[in-house]
Amino acid sequence: MEQKATESKPVIVSGIQPSGQLALGNYVGAMKNWVKLQADYFGIYIVVDLHAITVRQNPAELRQRALSFAAQYIAAGIDPEKNIIFMQSHVPQHSELAWILNCNTYMGELNRMTQFKDKSTKHEDNINSGLYTYPSLMAADILLYQADLVPVGHDQKQHLELTRTLAQRFNHYYSPTFKVPEPYIAASGARIMSLQDPTKKMSKSDDNPNNYIALLDEPSVILKKIKRAVTDSGTSVTYDAKNRPGLANLLTIYSVLGEMAIDDVITQYDGKGFGVLKEDLGNLIVNYLTPFQRKYKELMSEKNYLESILKESAAKAQHIAQRTLSKVHRKVGFVQFK
Ligand code: TRP
């Protein structure tokens, strides 16, 4: 019954790779929004472990990180009753649909994917066919759930575009089967930048941990990272993303977490020097993350509870996914028994 109610809402599908560490940028740019949107949207949040193994992973670390990411989503306030949060590998329909989509994806299309080119250069010793066909698996993640919207950062636009092409191609060649998803652009899209190189986005997979605040960083580490964040010389506090990107980034973080207009933050700190601003901002982040970290620790210490959520969510996901997959099998011409 409840399923019906949630499914009448527009569906958002988002996948997150269990690599690196979830960072403040993920929180502000995405997770915080999902919490706000859960009244009006049905969110499908997939920890994409199948995607993760397109590059070499340490198995024990992968397992731990995948669970940790799911727990962090829940700790952030994403309600597993209103949304579904699950492991991609727990829903075999993803791999199955990916195969069928692969048979409808041209090599020329995959050759053009910039992420494949980037990752092939980065992992020269392991250019595997999973890395190559990664975009059709991502398309399966999205199309199985008849997603209305997919939030995409700049780096994933090309993959979403291909997803739309594949949906349209299939719909056209067979008959209407998939909803063609639209990109979701967040209304309040604050972009959090790297602390050491504020012209780059804050990335959870950055090699240098000083570039990001991990959501699970200890308070002392958070304070230290903010203290070390680059600003420019001078003491006047102004917002100038182009010429003073480091300072602008700190003001943005302050404004988002403190729920204050940037102008008010400026008024409060002008003339006080960056030291005071940084100290207060560090404390603001620590206070902001404290309840999150507490909830996370609770979840990770109650593994049975976390496991039961993931099992139930996977079952719900399988149910929805199978509806689409059965339809696809029928259209493609596979024998089906009643
Ligand atoms: N490729 C995405 C990334 O690297 C992750 C992803 C996998 C995804 N499946 C998805 C994102 C489905 C949105 C929808 O960030």
GROMACS .gro file of C-alpha atoms and ligand atoms in nm:
model
  353
    1MET     CA    1   0.000   0.000   0.000
    2GLU     CA    2   0.265   0.241   0.107
    3GLN     CA    3   0.456   0.159  -0.207
    4LYS     CA    4   0.171   0.296  -0.415
    5ALA     CA    5   0.170   0.627  -0.231
    6THR     CA    6   0.543   0.679  -0.273
    7GLU     CA    7   0.542   0.579  -0.634
    8SER     CA    8   0.299   0.847  -0.732
    9LYS     CA    9   0.571   1.098  -0.650
   10PRO     CA   10   0.833   1.182  -0.910
   11VAL     CA   11   1.123   0.939  -0.891
   12ILE     CA   12   1.480   1.055  -0.841
   13VAL     CA   13   1.763   0.807  -0.894
   14SER     CA   14   2.110   0.878  -0.767
   15GLY     CA   15   2.412   0.651  -0.748
   16ILE     CA   16   2.715   0.701  -0.534
   17GLN     CA   17   3.039   0.510  -0.575
   18PRO     CA   18   3.175   0.364  -0.256
   19SER     CA   19   3.519   0.511  -0.306
   20GLY     CA   20   3.704   0.776  -0.110
   21GLN     CA   21   3.522   0.930   0.185
   22LEU     CA   22   3.193   1.118   0.183
   23ALA     CA   23   3.279   1.483   0.221
   24LEU     CA   24   3.115   1.810   0.311
   25GLY     CA   25   3.076   1.876  -0.062
   26ASN     CA   26   2.858   1.565  -0.100
   27TYR     CA   27   2.655   1.669   0.199
   28VAL     CA   28   2.588   2.025   0.093
   29GLY     CA   29   2.565   1.952  -0.279
   30ALA     CA   30   2.343   1.648  -0.254
   31MET     CA   31   2.252   1.469   0.068
   32LYS     CA   32   2.117   1.777   0.245
   33ASN     CA   33   1.885   1.835  -0.050
   34TRP     CA   34   1.750   1.480  -0.048
   35VAL     CA   35   1.639   1.523   0.308
   36LYS     CA   36   1.442   1.833   0.212
   37LEU     CA   37   1.295   1.672  -0.098
   38GLN     CA   38   1.177   1.347   0.054
   39ALA     CA   39   0.827   1.480   0.112
   40ASP     CA   40   0.775   1.542  -0.259
   41TYR     CA   41   1.002   1.291  -0.432
   42PHE     CA   42   1.061   0.921  -0.411
   43GLY     CA   43   1.437   0.882  -0.385
   44ILE     CA   44   1.627   0.576  -0.502
   45TYR     CA   45   1.980   0.592  -0.359
   46ILE     CA   46   2.212   0.327  -0.484
   47VAL     CA   47   2.553   0.245  -0.343
   48VAL     CA   48   2.701   0.143  -0.677
   49ASP     CA   49   2.942  -0.131  -0.579
   50LEU     CA   50   2.925  -0.291  -0.926
   51HIS     CA   51   3.054   0.033  -1.071
   52ALA     CA   52   3.324   0.054  -0.806
   53ILE     CA   53   3.496  -0.267  -0.920
   54THR     CA   54   3.567  -0.120  -1.264
   55VAL     CA   55   3.885  -0.011  -1.088
   56ARG     CA   56   4.080  -0.234  -0.849
   57GLN     CA   57   3.942  -0.238  -0.497
   58ASN     CA   58   4.059  -0.391  -0.174
   59PRO     CA   59   3.770  -0.630  -0.090
   60ALA     CA   60   3.765  -0.570   0.286
   61GLU     CA   61   3.775  -0.196   0.237
   62LEU     CA   62   3.507  -0.203  -0.030
   63ARG     CA   63   3.272  -0.398   0.196
   64GLN     CA   64   3.330  -0.167   0.490
   65ARG     CA   65   3.297   0.149   0.280
   66ALA     CA   66   2.975   0.038   0.110
   67LEU     CA   67   2.811  -0.022   0.449
   68SER     CA   68   2.952   0.300   0.585
   69PHE     CA   69   2.813   0.502   0.294
   70ALA     CA   70   2.465   0.354   0.339
   71ALA     CA   71   2.480   0.435   0.712
   72GLN     CA   72   2.593   0.790   0.637
   73TYR     CA   73   2.299   0.845   0.404
   74ILE     CA   74   2.063   0.736   0.678
   75ALA     CA   75   2.249   0.936   0.944
   76ALA     CA   76   2.216   1.244   0.724
   77GLY     CA   77   1.839   1.214   0.758
   78ILE     CA   78   1.743   1.026   0.444
   79ASP     CA   79   1.454   0.824   0.571
   80PRO     CA   80   1.478   0.462   0.454
   81GLU     CA   81   1.099   0.429   0.484
   82LYS     CA   82   1.029   0.713   0.243
   83ASN     CA   83   1.316   0.636   0.005
   84ILE     CA   84   1.513   0.327  -0.078
   85ILE     CA   85   1.881   0.294  -0.004
   86PHE     CA   86   2.050  -0.024  -0.118
   87MET     CA   87   2.353  -0.195  -0.264
   88GLN     CA   88   2.359  -0.224  -0.641
   89SER     CA   89   2.494  -0.580  -0.617
   90HIS     CA   90   2.186  -0.685  -0.417
   91VAL     CA   91   1.957  -0.618  -0.712
   92PRO     CA   92   2.063  -0.848  -0.996
   93GLN     CA   93   1.828  -0.673  -1.239
   94HIS     CA   94   2.092  -0.400  -1.278
   95SER     CA   95   2.345  -0.634  -1.437
   96GLU     CA   96   2.078  -0.805  -1.642
   97LEU     CA   97   1.939  -0.489  -1.794
   98ALA     CA   98   2.293  -0.358  -1.846
   99TRP     CA   99   2.363  -0.656  -2.073
  100ILE     CA  100   2.059  -0.589  -2.286
  101LEU     CA  101   2.144  -0.220  -2.305
  102ASN     CA  102   2.499  -0.310  -2.404
  103CYS     CA  103   2.356  -0.488  -2.703
  104ASN     CA  104   2.192  -0.158  -2.796
  105THR     CA  105   2.491   0.068  -2.731
  106TYR     CA  106   2.737   0.145  -3.008
  107MET     CA  107   3.109   0.123  -2.945
  108GLY     CA  108   3.137   0.465  -3.106
  109GLU     CA  109   2.918   0.605  -2.830
  110LEU     CA  110   3.127   0.450  -2.556
  111ASN     CA  111   3.448   0.564  -2.724
  112ARG     CA  112   3.336   0.923  -2.681
  113MET     CA  113   3.286   0.906  -2.305
  114THR     CA  114   3.535   1.140  -2.141
  115GLN     CA  115   3.524   0.957  -1.807
  116PHE     CA  116   3.637   0.637  -1.980
  117LYS     CA  117   3.923   0.823  -2.142
  118ASP     CA  118   4.024   0.983  -1.811
  119LYS     CA  119   4.005   0.660  -1.614
  120SER     CA  120   4.194   0.466  -1.883
  121THR     CA  121   4.481   0.709  -1.850
  122LYS     CA  122   4.470   0.685  -1.472
  123HIS     CA  123   4.451   0.304  -1.462
  124GLU     CA  124   4.661   0.210  -1.762
  125ASP     CA  125   4.728  -0.140  -1.630
  126ASN     CA  126   4.359  -0.226  -1.599
  127ILE     CA  127   4.156  -0.096  -1.890
  128ASN     CA  128   3.883  -0.357  -1.860
  129SER     CA  129   3.559  -0.396  -2.049
  130GLY     CA  130   3.357  -0.310  -1.739
  131LEU     CA  131   3.518   0.030  -1.735
  132TYR     CA  132   3.426   0.066  -2.099
  133THR     CA  133   3.063  -0.037  -2.060
  134TYR     CA  134   3.018   0.147  -1.730
  135PRO     CA  135   2.773   0.395  -1.888
  136SER     CA  136   2.524   0.124  -1.993
  137LEU     CA  137   2.521  -0.008  -1.636
  138MET     CA  138   2.452   0.344  -1.515
  139ALA     CA  139   2.173   0.370  -1.770
  140ALA     CA  140   2.027   0.047  -1.629
  141ASP     CA  141   2.038   0.194  -1.275
  142ILE     CA  142   1.827   0.481  -1.393
  143LEU     CA  143   1.591   0.320  -1.645
  144LEU     CA  144   1.491   0.025  -1.425
  145TYR     CA  145   1.315   0.265  -1.189
  146GLN     CA  146   1.150   0.475  -1.461
  147ALA     CA  147   1.326   0.776  -1.311
  148ASP     CA  148   1.187   1.120  -1.376
  149LEU     CA  149   1.497   1.299  -1.258
  150VAL     CA  150   1.865   1.233  -1.213
  151PRO     CA  151   2.080   1.482  -1.028
  152VAL     CA  152   2.401   1.516  -1.220
  153GLY     CA  153   2.716   1.706  -1.169
  154HIS     CA  154   2.910   1.828  -1.465
  155ASP     CA  155   3.115   1.507  -1.487
  156GLN     CA  156   2.807   1.288  -1.532
  157LYS     CA  157   2.618   1.491  -1.791
  158GLN     CA  158   2.752   1.288  -2.080
  159HIS     CA  159   2.643   0.963  -1.913
  160LEU     CA  160   2.294   1.094  -1.857
  161GLU     CA  161   2.276   1.210  -2.216
  162LEU     CA  162   2.370   0.858  -2.329
  163THR     CA  163   2.107   0.714  -2.093
  164ARG     CA  164   1.844   0.929  -2.263
  165THR     CA  165   1.965   0.819  -2.605
  166LEU     CA  166   1.950   0.451  -2.507
  167ALA     CA  167   1.598   0.491  -2.364
  168GLN     CA  168   1.479   0.664  -2.678
  169ARG     CA  169   1.647   0.409  -2.903
  170PHE     CA  170   1.487   0.118  -2.721
  171ASN     CA  171   1.146   0.287  -2.710
  172HIS     CA  172   1.169   0.358  -3.077
  173TYR     CA  173   1.296   0.020  -3.194
  174TYR     CA  174   1.063  -0.187  -2.976
  175SER     CA  175   0.784   0.024  -2.824
  176PRO     CA  176   0.757   0.272  -2.537
  177THR     CA  177   0.918   0.102  -2.237
  178PHE     CA  178   1.139   0.347  -2.052
  179LYS     CA  179   1.072   0.690  -1.918
  180VAL     CA  180   1.330   0.929  -2.062
  181PRO     CA  181   1.487   1.094  -1.755
  182GLU     CA  182   1.563   1.463  -1.717
  183PRO     CA  183   1.862   1.610  -1.538
  184TYR     CA  184   1.779   1.748  -1.197
  185ILE     CA  185   1.929   2.084  -1.118
  186ALA     CA  186   1.915   2.165  -0.749
  187ALA     CA  187   1.741   2.492  -0.670
  188SER     CA  188   1.997   2.589  -0.407
  189GLY     CA  189   2.309   2.461  -0.571
  190ALA     CA  190   2.591   2.576  -0.346
  191ARG     CA  191   2.913   2.431  -0.480
  192ILE     CA  192   3.174   2.357  -0.219
  193MET     CA  193   3.529   2.381  -0.344
  194SER     CA  194   3.855   2.217  -0.244
  195LEU     CA  195   4.015   2.375   0.063
  196GLN     CA  196   4.364   2.382  -0.084
  197ASP     CA  197   4.277   2.445  -0.447
  198PRO     CA  198   3.948   2.635  -0.441
  199THR     CA  199   3.920   2.647  -0.818
  200LYS     CA  200   3.845   2.271  -0.809
  201LYS     CA  201   3.533   2.108  -0.669
  202MET     CA  202   3.571   1.945  -0.325
  203SER     CA  203   3.599   1.577  -0.416
  204LYS     CA  204   3.556   1.276  -0.192
  205SER     CA  205   3.824   1.091  -0.386
  206ASP     CA  206   4.090   1.362  -0.371
  207ASP     CA  207   4.437   1.223  -0.305
  208ASN     CA  208   4.507   1.500  -0.057
  209PRO     CA  209   4.277   1.473   0.249
  210ASN     CA  210   4.347   1.839   0.331
  211ASN     CA  211   4.135   1.929   0.030
  212TYR     CA  212   3.814   1.807   0.186
  213ILE     CA  213   3.631   1.776   0.516
  214ALA     CA  214   3.519   1.415   0.547
  215LEU     CA  215   3.183   1.383   0.718
  216LEU     CA  216   3.347   1.144   0.962
  217ASP     CA  217   3.653   1.358   1.037
  218GLU     CA  218   3.730   1.405   1.406
  219PRO     CA  219   3.665   1.757   1.541
  220SER     CA  220   4.037   1.829   1.585
  221VAL     CA  221   4.099   1.730   1.224
  222ILE     CA  222   3.817   1.953   1.100
  223LEU     CA  223   3.952   2.252   1.293
  224LYS     CA  224   4.301   2.191   1.156
  225LYS     CA  225   4.185   2.154   0.795
  226ILE     CA  226   3.987   2.478   0.809
  227LYS     CA  227   4.274   2.660   0.972
  228ARG     CA  228   4.499   2.548   0.686
  229ALA     CA  229   4.251   2.627   0.410
  230VAL     CA  230   4.395   2.870   0.159
  231THR     CA  231   4.274   3.227   0.161
  232ASP     CA  232   4.458   3.515   0.010
  233SER     CA  233   4.646   3.792   0.178
  234GLY     CA  234   4.460   4.090   0.317
  235THR     CA  235   4.210   4.121   0.597
  236SER     CA  236   3.904   4.265   0.431
  237VAL     CA  237   3.623   4.014   0.397
  238THR     CA  238   3.466   4.024   0.054
  239TYR     CA  239   3.293   3.765  -0.162
  240ASP     CA  240   3.475   3.740  -0.492
  241ALA     CA  241   3.467   3.386  -0.628
  242LYS     CA  242   3.689   3.476  -0.920
  243ASN     CA  243   3.972   3.661  -0.755
  244ARG     CA  244   3.945   3.534  -0.397
  245PRO     CA  245   3.808   3.182  -0.443
  246GLY     CA  246   3.943   3.045  -0.113
  247LEU     CA  247   3.772   3.308   0.097
  248ALA     CA  248   3.455   3.283  -0.113
  249ASN     CA  249   3.446   2.910  -0.047
  250LEU     CA  250   3.475   2.955   0.329
  251LEU     CA  251   3.197   3.215   0.319
  252THR     CA  252   2.979   2.977   0.119
  253ILE     CA  253   3.028   2.696   0.368
  254TYR     CA  254   2.955   2.935   0.655
  255SER     CA  255   2.644   3.064   0.485
  256VAL     CA  256   2.504   2.720   0.404
  257LEU     CA  257   2.572   2.552   0.738
  258GLY     CA  258   2.494   2.861   0.946
  259GLU     CA  259   2.185   2.935   0.734
  260MET     CA  260   2.289   3.297   0.699
  261ALA     CA  261   2.306   3.517   0.391
  262ILE     CA  262   2.663   3.561   0.267
  263ASP     CA  263   2.630   3.937   0.312
  264ASP     CA  264   2.551   3.890   0.678
  265VAL     CA  265   2.853   3.667   0.724
  266ILE     CA  266   3.064   3.938   0.562
  267THR     CA  267   2.924   4.207   0.791
  268GLN     CA  268   2.992   3.990   1.092
  269TYR     CA  269   3.358   3.925   1.006
  270ASP     CA  270   3.483   4.224   0.817
  271GLY     CA  271   3.781   4.375   0.991
  272LYS     CA  272   3.818   4.080   1.229
  273GLY     CA  273   4.077   3.894   1.022
  274PHE     CA  274   4.057   3.550   0.868
  275GLY     CA  275   4.179   3.377   1.183
  276VAL     CA  276   3.858   3.450   1.368
  277LEU     CA  277   3.645   3.358   1.070
  278LYS     CA  278   3.826   3.027   1.034
  279GLU     CA  279   3.804   2.942   1.399
  280ASP     CA  280   3.430   3.010   1.409
  281LEU     CA  281   3.374   2.826   1.085
  282GLY     CA  282   3.566   2.524   1.215
  283ASN     CA  283   3.346   2.516   1.524
  284LEU     CA  284   3.035   2.564   1.316
  285ILE     CA  285   3.123   2.260   1.104
  286VAL     CA  286   3.209   2.052   1.410
  287ASN     CA  287   2.877   2.140   1.577
  288TYR     CA  288   2.692   2.076   1.256
  289LEU     CA  289   2.842   1.731   1.210
  290THR     CA  290   2.824   1.619   1.573
  291PRO     CA  291   2.464   1.484   1.566
  292PHE     CA  292   2.532   1.327   1.227
  293GLN     CA  293   2.839   1.148   1.356
  294ARG     CA  294   2.655   1.031   1.666
  295LYS     CA  295   2.374   0.883   1.458
  296TYR     CA  296   2.628   0.721   1.227
  297LYS     CA  297   2.808   0.553   1.516
  298GLU     CA  298   2.478   0.423   1.650
  299LEU     CA  299   2.389   0.273   1.314
  300MET     CA  300   2.729   0.112   1.269
  301SER     CA  301   2.710  -0.040   1.616
  302GLU     CA  302   2.369  -0.189   1.539
  303LYS     CA  303   2.473  -0.387   1.236
  304ASN     CA  304   2.160  -0.603   1.250
  305TYR     CA  305   1.936  -0.301   1.218
  306LEU     CA  306   2.139  -0.160   0.930
  307GLU     CA  307   2.138  -0.498   0.761
  308SER     CA  308   1.760  -0.530   0.796
  309ILE     CA  309   1.712  -0.190   0.635
  310LEU     CA  310   1.937  -0.284   0.345
  311LYS     CA  311   1.766  -0.618   0.296
  312GLU     CA  312   1.420  -0.467   0.295
  313SER     CA  313   1.527  -0.190   0.061
  314ALA     CA  314   1.686  -0.437  -0.179
  315ALA     CA  315   1.362  -0.638  -0.184
  316LYS     CA  316   1.161  -0.325  -0.264
  317ALA     CA  317   1.408  -0.227  -0.534
  318GLN     CA  318   1.398  -0.575  -0.688
  319HIS     CA  319   1.022  -0.559  -0.703
  320ILE     CA  320   1.019  -0.230  -0.893
  321ALA     CA  321   1.315  -0.325  -1.111
  322GLN     CA  322   1.166  -0.660  -1.208
  323ARG     CA  323   0.853  -0.493  -1.343
  324THR     CA  324   1.066  -0.303  -1.592
  325LEU     CA  325   1.295  -0.595  -1.666
  326SER     CA  326   1.006  -0.834  -1.742
  327LYS     CA  327   0.865  -0.582  -1.982
  328VAL     CA  328   1.204  -0.552  -2.150
  329HIS     CA  329   1.236  -0.931  -2.182
  330ARG     CA  330   0.898  -0.949  -2.347
  331LYS     CA  331   0.977  -0.673  -2.594
  332VAL     CA  332   1.315  -0.815  -2.686
  333GLY     CA  333   1.158  -1.151  -2.759
  334PHE     CA  334   1.272  -1.374  -2.473
  335VAL     CA  335   1.053  -1.669  -2.383
  336GLN     CA  336   0.856  -1.603  -2.065
  337PHE     CA  337   0.633  -1.840  -1.869
  338LYS     CA  338   0.330  -1.723  -1.678
  339TRP     N1  339   2.855   0.735  -1.246
  339TRP     C1  340   2.814   0.805  -1.128
  339TRP     C2  341   2.936   0.876  -1.067
  339TRP     O1  342   3.046   0.834  -1.086
  339TRP     C3  343   2.756   0.713  -1.026
  339TRP     C4  344   2.631   0.650  -1.073
  339TRP     C5  345   2.612   0.518  -1.103
  339TRP     C6  346   2.505   0.713  -1.089
  339TRP     N2  347   2.483   0.495  -1.134
  339TRP     C7  348   2.413   0.612  -1.128
  339TRP     C8  349   2.460   0.845  -1.072
  339TRP     C9  350   2.281   0.642  -1.153
  339TRP    C10  351   2.326   0.874  -1.097
  339TRP    C11  352   2.236   0.773  -1.138
  339TRP     O2  353   2.917   0.972  -0.995
   0.00000   0.00000   0.00000
